Amino acid sequence: MLNTFLVRAGQIAALGLLALLGVIDITSGRFESALVPVQVLVAMAVAAVWLPRHRHGSRTLPIAALLAAGLSLSFTALLLHRNLYGGIWGLAEAAAFLGVAAVVARHAPPRWAVLACAAVGLAAGLMPLRSGQSSIYVTFGLIQALGIAGAIGAGVTLRTMEGNRRRALDTVRSEQRAEFARDLHDFIAHHVTGIVVQAQGARFIAEQDPKRAMVALEQIEQAGAETMASMRRMVGVLRDPASEPDAPLAPVAGVGDLPALVEQFTAAGGLPARLDTGGDDGAGLPVEVSTSAYRVVMEALTNARQHARHATLVDVWLRRTGSQLLVRVANDGPPPRPAGPRDRPGYGLAGLTERVRAVGGQISAGPGVDGGWVVDVALPLTGRE
């Protein structure tokens, strides 16, 4: 919401600046009265390309920029052909072209962006010739062309930063999905191993004690059902192909390990935490739900230690409903300040979001009603087919 407000405020400020420059253009111009509306139309057309929000990779944007540049060049050619010189050549139009160059370099497809930026640079460089063909106007043309080059450089810089962040987020998401797949793989391997051992034992005791064999078969059936449910959830989750198949299986931490996690967090000092599970020890939870809840709490506690430096307490709350496992981690510290351009971007929340969505859950993080910072997660207890 804050970003949307800032964008709209910037658009209103840009419109105000362009309107002021447009008034200067009209009052100082000495063109024929019939050409004044044309000058205003060209400036408005260029501004219309720049001001709206644009989607990355849009092909409409460079085409619109080419049309605006063509319109401007046509107007310049008309004035030169009719030898109509004098006045300011179009400050509003020149300012709008700076914005066009920046957004095209930032959002347009590479090939189209090169062509559109070249056309915009040519239109802005020739624009001062509307006021005359002396060396001073040629110099102004070069200055405007350099300004366009600077705007293109700014757009390319922002494009590169967005691309780097997008690739980093993709890497975090892939790592989270691979980690989730490894957890399920370990759980399935554990149960399959148990099934094999129980089946071997049942074979030897079947003749001597049929009742014990029936108990073993029931345990095998239960373990097999849990394994099949987890395998259905693992479909579509990519496992790291470079991982070693003979690597030792790591224990899967879940809801039952939360008391130890919270105790370790508090023992580390600096920020105490308290846990309220309502007596739920995590028994019977699907393994992917239990491990995801554990990771949510672990990541939220880590973020609280790093960012909520003025907090005095972290509350971890967990409840099981008929269809969901609800997890909340809240601290009473002030909300973290927005990241600055020099701050190292964090991807913990992005990775956590990917983890939660992989099991069909929902997550939200933001300031609490009474202050502090709250992370809310809802994990479905029913399997997704």
Tab-separated table of C-alpha atoms in Angstrom:
chain	number	residue	atom	x	y	z
A	1	MET	CA	0.000	0.000	0.000
A	2	LEU	CA	2.832	2.378	0.844
A	3	ASN	CA	4.567	1.613	-2.460
A	4	THR	CA	1.332	2.260	-4.373
A	5	PHE	CA	0.891	5.587	-2.588
A	6	LEU	CA	4.464	6.623	-3.387
A	7	VAL	CA	4.041	5.675	-7.048
A	8	ARG	CA	0.841	7.691	-7.359
A	9	ALA	CA	2.378	10.646	-5.559
A	10	GLY	CA	5.336	10.502	-7.944
A	11	GLN	CA	3.005	10.420	-10.928
A	12	ILE	CA	1.089	13.457	-9.675
A	13	ALA	CA	4.339	15.349	-9.054
A	14	ALA	CA	5.591	14.430	-12.537
A	15	LEU	CA	2.338	15.627	-14.099
A	16	GLY	CA	2.627	18.905	-12.227
A	17	LEU	CA	6.206	19.424	-13.413
A	18	LEU	CA	5.328	18.603	-17.011
A	19	ALA	CA	2.347	20.971	-16.875
A	20	LEU	CA	4.581	23.792	-15.590
A	21	LEU	CA	7.138	23.166	-18.334
A	22	GLY	CA	4.320	23.022	-20.871
A	23	VAL	CA	3.109	26.461	-19.818
A	24	ILE	CA	6.644	27.809	-20.259
A	25	ASP	CA	6.828	26.238	-23.720
A	26	ILE	CA	3.558	27.775	-24.877
A	27	THR	CA	4.127	31.264	-23.462
A	28	SER	CA	7.669	31.524	-24.842
A	29	GLY	CA	7.026	30.011	-28.264
A	30	ARG	CA	6.813	32.098	-31.406
A	31	PHE	CA	5.384	29.412	-33.643
A	32	GLU	CA	2.302	29.945	-35.718
A	33	SER	CA	-0.821	29.682	-33.598
A	34	ALA	CA	-1.963	26.624	-35.539
A	35	LEU	CA	1.171	24.736	-34.512
A	36	VAL	CA	0.871	25.409	-30.789
A	37	PRO	CA	-1.759	22.670	-30.271
A	38	VAL	CA	0.522	20.319	-32.209
A	39	GLN	CA	3.392	21.056	-29.824
A	40	VAL	CA	1.126	20.394	-26.844
A	41	LEU	CA	-0.119	17.169	-28.450
A	42	VAL	CA	3.404	15.877	-29.003
A	43	ALA	CA	4.404	16.598	-25.391
A	44	MET	CA	1.264	14.866	-24.101
A	45	ALA	CA	1.891	11.836	-26.325
A	46	VAL	CA	5.441	11.472	-25.003
A	47	ALA	CA	4.250	11.855	-21.410
A	48	ALA	CA	1.537	9.230	-21.981
A	49	VAL	CA	4.251	6.710	-22.828
A	50	TRP	CA	6.213	7.404	-19.669
A	51	LEU	CA	3.720	7.981	-16.858
A	52	PRO	CA	1.676	4.737	-16.689
A	53	ARG	CA	3.038	1.690	-14.869
A	54	HIS	CA	4.539	-0.855	-17.246
A	55	ARG	CA	4.894	-4.621	-17.098
A	56	HIS	CA	8.375	-6.051	-17.488
A	57	GLY	CA	8.962	-7.425	-20.984
A	58	SER	CA	6.072	-5.474	-22.519
A	59	ARG	CA	6.313	-5.064	-26.279
A	60	THR	CA	3.693	-2.342	-26.287
A	61	LEU	CA	6.040	0.021	-24.444
A	62	PRO	CA	8.838	0.190	-27.061
A	63	ILE	CA	6.295	0.469	-29.890
A	64	ALA	CA	4.633	3.396	-28.119
A	65	ALA	CA	8.062	4.961	-27.583
A	66	LEU	CA	8.865	4.573	-31.289
A	67	LEU	CA	5.578	6.213	-32.231
A	68	ALA	CA	6.195	9.095	-29.819
A	69	ALA	CA	9.730	9.569	-31.167
A	70	GLY	CA	8.411	9.481	-34.729
A	71	LEU	CA	5.780	12.085	-33.882
A	72	SER	CA	8.401	14.353	-32.326
A	73	LEU	CA	10.771	13.974	-35.300
A	74	SER	CA	7.916	14.745	-37.669
A	75	PHE	CA	7.106	17.926	-35.762
A	76	THR	CA	10.782	18.932	-35.801
A	77	ALA	CA	10.992	18.256	-39.549
A	78	LEU	CA	7.835	20.322	-40.135
A	79	LEU	CA	9.261	23.325	-38.298
A	80	LEU	CA	12.598	23.069	-40.107
A	81	HIS	CA	10.853	22.722	-43.462
A	82	ARG	CA	8.770	25.856	-42.842
A	83	ASN	CA	11.728	27.761	-41.336
A	84	LEU	CA	9.791	28.419	-38.125
A	85	TYR	CA	12.401	29.127	-35.496
A	86	GLY	CA	12.277	30.822	-32.128
A	87	GLY	CA	11.187	30.283	-28.553
A	88	ILE	CA	11.930	27.289	-26.384
A	89	TRP	CA	11.934	24.020	-28.351
A	90	GLY	CA	9.864	22.005	-25.848
A	91	LEU	CA	10.991	21.597	-22.252
A	92	ALA	CA	7.996	19.421	-21.313
A	93	GLU	CA	8.606	17.145	-24.262
A	94	ALA	CA	12.318	16.851	-23.482
A	95	ALA	CA	11.633	16.023	-19.815
A	96	ALA	CA	9.072	13.425	-20.840
A	97	PHE	CA	11.588	11.814	-23.209
A	98	LEU	CA	13.986	11.340	-20.269
A	99	GLY	CA	11.326	9.306	-18.535
A	100	VAL	CA	10.555	7.362	-21.714
A	101	ALA	CA	14.209	6.416	-22.156
A	102	ALA	CA	14.464	5.216	-18.556
A	103	VAL	CA	11.314	3.066	-18.569
A	104	VAL	CA	12.090	1.580	-21.996
A	105	ALA	CA	15.614	0.634	-20.906
A	106	ARG	CA	14.199	-0.863	-17.710
A	107	HIS	CA	11.157	-2.795	-18.952
A	108	ALA	CA	11.246	-3.326	-22.724
A	109	PRO	CA	12.603	-6.504	-24.379
A	110	PRO	CA	16.328	-6.014	-25.161
A	111	ARG	CA	16.127	-5.819	-28.963
A	112	TRP	CA	13.136	-3.519	-28.959
A	113	ALA	CA	14.686	-1.440	-26.187
A	114	VAL	CA	17.815	-0.705	-28.251
A	115	LEU	CA	15.768	0.449	-31.239
A	116	ALA	CA	13.338	2.526	-29.166
A	117	CYS	CA	16.123	4.175	-27.122
A	118	ALA	CA	18.006	5.086	-30.305
A	119	ALA	CA	14.885	6.712	-31.735
A	120	VAL	CA	14.207	8.579	-28.486
A	121	GLY	CA	17.818	9.801	-28.340
A	122	LEU	CA	17.617	11.049	-31.942
A	123	ALA	CA	14.326	12.850	-31.324
A	124	ALA	CA	15.642	14.537	-28.162
A	125	GLY	CA	18.952	15.456	-29.805
A	126	LEU	CA	17.318	17.164	-32.788
A	127	MET	CA	14.645	18.933	-30.749
A	128	PRO	CA	16.682	22.125	-29.993
A	129	LEU	CA	17.023	22.731	-33.756
A	130	ARG	CA	13.397	23.907	-33.643
A	131	SER	CA	14.727	27.130	-32.108
A	132	GLY	CA	17.549	27.607	-34.595
A	133	GLN	CA	20.505	25.930	-36.281
A	134	SER	CA	23.321	27.863	-34.677
A	135	SER	CA	26.057	26.148	-32.710
A	136	ILE	CA	24.393	26.914	-29.370
A	137	TYR	CA	21.331	24.868	-30.317
A	138	VAL	CA	23.513	22.057	-31.609
A	139	THR	CA	25.230	22.097	-28.208
A	140	PHE	CA	21.858	21.945	-26.477
A	141	GLY	CA	21.009	18.982	-28.676
A	142	LEU	CA	24.155	17.158	-27.579
A	143	ILE	CA	23.363	17.943	-23.943
A	144	GLN	CA	19.874	16.491	-24.306
A	145	ALA	CA	21.292	13.413	-26.038
A	146	LEU	CA	23.676	12.946	-23.105
A	147	GLY	CA	20.730	13.319	-20.738
A	148	ILE	CA	18.921	10.566	-22.632
A	149	ALA	CA	22.041	8.400	-22.354
A	150	GLY	CA	22.079	8.998	-18.596
A	151	ALA	CA	18.391	8.039	-18.328
A	152	ILE	CA	19.091	4.874	-20.315
A	153	GLY	CA	21.967	4.061	-17.968
A	154	ALA	CA	19.692	4.517	-14.940
A	155	GLY	CA	17.073	2.256	-16.508
A	156	VAL	CA	19.648	-0.428	-17.312
A	157	THR	CA	20.992	-0.252	-13.737
A	158	LEU	CA	17.518	-0.759	-12.269
A	159	ARG	CA	16.884	-3.560	-14.761
A	160	THR	CA	20.091	-5.305	-13.690
A	161	MET	CA	19.246	-4.941	-9.996
A	162	GLU	CA	15.751	-6.364	-10.545
A	163	GLY	CA	17.180	-9.243	-12.565
A	164	ASN	CA	19.715	-10.076	-9.867
A	165	ARG	CA	17.060	-10.016	-7.177
A	166	ARG	CA	14.707	-12.141	-9.283
A	167	ARG	CA	17.421	-14.740	-9.820
A	168	ALA	CA	18.273	-14.712	-6.120
A	169	LEU	CA	14.609	-15.281	-5.232
A	170	ASP	CA	14.388	-18.125	-7.730
A	171	THR	CA	17.464	-19.696	-6.165
A	172	VAL	CA	15.977	-19.405	-2.673
A	173	ARG	CA	12.698	-20.941	-3.831
A	174	SER	CA	14.526	-23.823	-5.503
A	175	GLU	CA	16.593	-24.433	-2.381
A	176	GLN	CA	13.486	-24.454	-0.209
A	177	ARG	CA	11.720	-26.902	-2.497
A	178	ALA	CA	14.791	-29.137	-2.575
A	179	GLU	CA	15.046	-29.007	1.217
A	180	PHE	CA	11.368	-29.870	1.526
A	181	ALA	CA	11.842	-32.797	-0.853
A	182	ARG	CA	14.815	-34.028	1.175
A	183	ASP	CA	12.765	-33.925	4.378
A	184	LEU	CA	10.029	-36.001	2.799
A	185	HIS	CA	12.590	-38.315	1.243
A	186	ASP	CA	14.137	-38.959	4.649
A	187	PHE	CA	10.741	-39.586	6.201
A	188	ILE	CA	9.696	-41.974	3.439
A	189	ALA	CA	13.018	-43.798	3.599
A	190	HIS	CA	12.616	-44.174	7.368
A	191	HIS	CA	9.138	-45.691	7.017
A	192	VAL	CA	10.058	-47.950	4.121
A	193	THR	CA	12.987	-49.284	6.123
A	194	GLY	CA	10.658	-49.940	9.045
A	195	ILE	CA	8.170	-51.686	6.775
A	196	VAL	CA	10.883	-53.999	5.463
A	197	VAL	CA	12.096	-54.835	8.988
A	198	GLN	CA	8.535	-55.441	10.246
A	199	ALA	CA	7.720	-57.638	7.258
A	200	GLN	CA	10.839	-59.722	7.838
A	201	GLY	CA	9.943	-60.140	11.522
A	202	ALA	CA	6.323	-60.989	10.757
A	203	ARG	CA	7.446	-63.749	8.437
A	204	PHE	CA	9.377	-65.482	11.223
A	205	ILE	CA	6.697	-65.155	13.944
A	206	ALA	CA	3.654	-65.855	11.774
A	207	GLU	CA	3.701	-69.585	12.465
A	208	GLN	CA	4.566	-69.288	16.179
A	209	ASP	CA	2.352	-66.348	17.235
A	210	PRO	CA	-0.304	-65.306	14.660
A	211	LYS	CA	-1.586	-62.499	16.918
A	212	ARG	CA	1.803	-60.786	16.958
A	213	ALA	CA	1.949	-61.186	13.193
A	214	MET	CA	-1.402	-59.387	12.885
A	215	VAL	CA	-0.082	-56.501	14.995
A	216	ALA	CA	2.987	-56.274	12.765
A	217	LEU	CA	0.782	-56.266	9.672
A	218	GLU	CA	-1.324	-53.429	11.107
A	219	GLN	CA	1.822	-51.401	11.773
A	220	ILE	CA	3.019	-52.098	8.248
A	221	GLU	CA	-0.336	-50.945	6.884
A	222	GLN	CA	-0.251	-47.709	8.898
A	223	ALA	CA	3.343	-46.945	7.920
A	224	GLY	CA	2.548	-47.689	4.281
A	225	ALA	CA	-0.480	-45.364	4.313
A	226	GLU	CA	1.575	-42.520	5.817
A	227	THR	CA	4.320	-43.109	3.278
A	228	MET	CA	1.914	-43.039	0.345
A	229	ALA	CA	0.323	-39.808	1.617
A	230	SER	CA	3.739	-38.158	1.860
A	231	MET	CA	4.736	-39.414	-1.580
A	232	ARG	CA	1.638	-37.788	-3.092
A	233	ARG	CA	2.709	-34.503	-1.571
A	234	MET	CA	6.256	-34.909	-2.810
A	235	VAL	CA	5.144	-35.166	-6.430
A	236	GLY	CA	6.192	-32.001	-8.200
A	237	VAL	CA	8.735	-31.057	-5.556
A	238	LEU	CA	12.162	-31.165	-7.151
A	239	ARG	CA	15.014	-32.948	-5.445
A	240	ASP	CA	18.556	-31.703	-5.927
A	241	PRO	CA	20.015	-33.944	-8.654
A	242	ALA	CA	23.560	-33.295	-7.381
A	243	SER	CA	22.876	-34.723	-3.930
A	244	GLU	CA	24.599	-37.957	-3.019
A	245	PRO	CA	22.208	-40.935	-2.943
A	246	ASP	CA	24.157	-42.596	-0.119
A	247	ALA	CA	24.186	-39.525	2.120
A	248	PRO	CA	23.173	-40.244	5.724
A	249	LEU	CA	19.542	-39.509	6.569
A	250	ALA	CA	19.048	-36.433	8.728
A	251	PRO	CA	16.447	-36.490	11.490
A	252	VAL	CA	13.285	-34.605	10.560
A	253	ALA	CA	12.486	-31.852	13.089
A	254	GLY	CA	8.808	-31.182	13.644
A	255	VAL	CA	6.248	-29.752	16.056
A	256	GLY	CA	7.420	-32.116	18.782
A	257	ASP	CA	10.840	-30.427	18.689
A	258	LEU	CA	9.487	-26.888	19.173
A	259	PRO	CA	9.959	-26.861	22.994
A	260	ALA	CA	13.657	-27.619	22.548
A	261	LEU	CA	13.952	-24.990	19.809
A	262	VAL	CA	12.304	-22.272	21.913
A	263	GLU	CA	14.370	-23.270	24.952
A	264	GLN	CA	17.594	-23.030	22.952
A	265	PHE	CA	16.530	-19.654	21.586
A	266	THR	CA	15.861	-18.303	25.069
A	267	ALA	CA	19.060	-19.814	26.460
A	268	ALA	CA	21.073	-17.981	23.810
A	269	GLY	CA	20.163	-14.780	25.677
A	270	GLY	CA	19.126	-11.336	24.574
A	271	LEU	CA	15.496	-12.087	23.726
A	272	PRO	CA	13.286	-14.557	25.611
A	273	ALA	CA	10.616	-16.634	23.885
A	274	ARG	CA	7.650	-18.578	25.214
A	275	LEU	CA	5.722	-21.412	23.575
A	276	ASP	CA	1.999	-22.150	23.761
A	277	THR	CA	0.908	-25.282	21.887
A	278	GLY	CA	-2.204	-25.951	23.930
A	279	GLY	CA	-0.775	-29.338	24.848
A	280	ASP	CA	-0.368	-30.434	21.232
A	281	ASP	CA	2.819	-32.493	20.807
A	282	GLY	CA	2.418	-32.852	17.040
A	283	ALA	CA	1.355	-36.491	17.155
A	284	GLY	CA	-0.553	-37.540	14.071
A	285	LEU	CA	0.387	-34.508	11.988
A	286	PRO	CA	1.458	-35.122	8.379
A	287	VAL	CA	5.236	-34.983	8.315
A	288	GLU	CA	5.377	-32.161	5.767
A	289	VAL	CA	3.020	-30.052	7.894
A	290	SER	CA	4.968	-30.740	11.081
A	291	THR	CA	8.365	-29.970	9.512
A	292	SER	CA	7.029	-26.845	7.776
A	293	ALA	CA	5.627	-25.544	11.082
A	294	TYR	CA	9.017	-26.114	12.692
A	295	ARG	CA	10.786	-24.228	9.894
A	296	VAL	CA	8.314	-21.343	10.172
A	297	VAL	CA	9.011	-20.940	13.886
A	298	MET	CA	12.762	-21.313	13.417
A	299	GLU	CA	12.903	-18.668	10.652
A	300	ALA	CA	10.605	-16.271	12.544
A	301	LEU	CA	12.729	-16.566	15.696
A	302	THR	CA	15.877	-15.930	13.668
A	303	ASN	CA	14.331	-12.837	12.072
A	304	ALA	CA	13.188	-11.576	15.494
A	305	ARG	CA	16.742	-11.836	16.838
A	306	GLN	CA	18.189	-10.062	13.798
A	307	HIS	CA	15.622	-7.320	13.221
A	308	ALA	CA	13.543	-6.846	16.416
A	309	ARG	CA	16.416	-5.606	18.535
A	310	HIS	CA	14.157	-3.575	20.828
A	311	ALA	CA	11.690	-6.400	21.448
A	312	THR	CA	11.365	-7.841	24.943
A	313	LEU	CA	9.463	-11.075	24.187
A	314	VAL	CA	8.613	-13.440	21.353
A	315	ASP	CA	5.389	-15.454	21.571
A	316	VAL	CA	5.068	-18.726	19.647
A	317	TRP	CA	1.475	-19.942	19.426
A	318	LEU	CA	0.252	-23.147	17.762
A	319	ARG	CA	-3.226	-24.634	17.467
A	320	ARG	CA	-4.711	-27.509	15.498
A	321	THR	CA	-8.216	-27.164	14.043
A	322	GLY	CA	-10.220	-29.702	12.120
A	323	SER	CA	-8.576	-28.894	8.801
A	324	GLN	CA	-5.582	-26.643	9.534
A	325	LEU	CA	-2.550	-26.198	11.741
A	326	LEU	CA	-2.299	-22.532	12.749
A	327	VAL	CA	1.056	-21.058	13.720
A	328	ARG	CA	1.729	-17.534	14.952
A	329	VAL	CA	5.047	-15.990	15.945
A	330	ALA	CA	4.815	-12.436	17.297
A	331	ASN	CA	7.233	-10.058	18.970
A	332	ASP	CA	6.560	-6.748	20.711
A	333	GLY	CA	9.324	-4.787	19.028
A	334	PRO	CA	8.857	-1.965	16.509
A	335	PRO	CA	8.361	-2.970	12.858
A	336	PRO	CA	11.640	-3.236	10.947
A	337	ARG	CA	12.563	-0.224	8.885
A	338	PRO	CA	12.272	-0.531	5.110
A	339	ALA	CA	15.430	-1.834	3.469
A	340	GLY	CA	17.615	0.867	1.970
A	341	PRO	CA	19.448	0.668	-1.349
A	342	ARG	CA	22.720	-0.176	0.439
A	343	ASP	CA	21.194	-2.842	2.658
A	344	ARG	CA	21.787	-6.457	1.842
A	345	PRO	CA	18.420	-7.907	0.734
A	346	GLY	CA	16.997	-10.733	2.826
A	347	TYR	CA	15.347	-13.765	1.284
A	348	GLY	CA	14.314	-15.670	4.411
A	349	LEU	CA	10.655	-14.693	4.114
A	350	ALA	CA	10.614	-15.456	0.394
A	351	GLY	CA	12.018	-18.927	1.003
A	352	LEU	CA	9.590	-19.484	3.867
A	353	THR	CA	6.680	-18.437	1.654
A	354	GLU	CA	7.749	-20.960	-0.962
A	355	ARG	CA	7.995	-23.656	1.703
A	356	VAL	CA	4.496	-22.924	3.032
A	357	ARG	CA	2.936	-22.750	-0.431
A	358	ALA	CA	4.547	-26.058	-1.382
A	359	VAL	CA	2.255	-27.784	1.138
A	360	GLY	CA	-0.775	-25.705	0.120
A	361	GLY	CA	-0.588	-23.305	3.071
A	362	GLN	CA	-0.886	-19.543	3.464
A	363	ILE	CA	1.450	-17.094	5.163
A	364	SER	CA	1.286	-13.422	6.081
A	365	ALA	CA	3.814	-11.215	7.833
A	366	GLY	CA	3.460	-7.620	8.935
A	367	PRO	CA	2.891	-5.197	11.814
A	368	GLY	CA	0.468	-6.405	14.475
A	369	VAL	CA	-2.687	-4.566	15.519
A	370	ASP	CA	-1.139	-3.705	18.889
A	371	GLY	CA	2.329	-3.132	17.444
A	372	GLY	CA	5.219	-5.491	17.016
A	373	TRP	CA	5.675	-7.904	14.138
A	374	VAL	CA	3.471	-10.934	13.492
A	375	VAL	CA	3.963	-13.968	11.249
A	376	ASP	CA	0.778	-15.995	10.691
A	377	VAL	CA	0.746	-19.344	8.899
A	378	ALA	CA	-2.103	-21.751	8.120
A	379	LEU	CA	-1.076	-25.243	6.999
A	380	PRO	CA	-3.739	-27.647	5.646
A	381	LEU	CA	-3.990	-31.025	7.363
A	382	THR	CA	-5.708	-32.719	4.429
A	383	GLY	CA	-3.548	-33.959	1.562
A	384	ARG	CA	-3.563	-32.369	-1.879
A	385	GLU	CA	-4.152	-34.786	-4.705
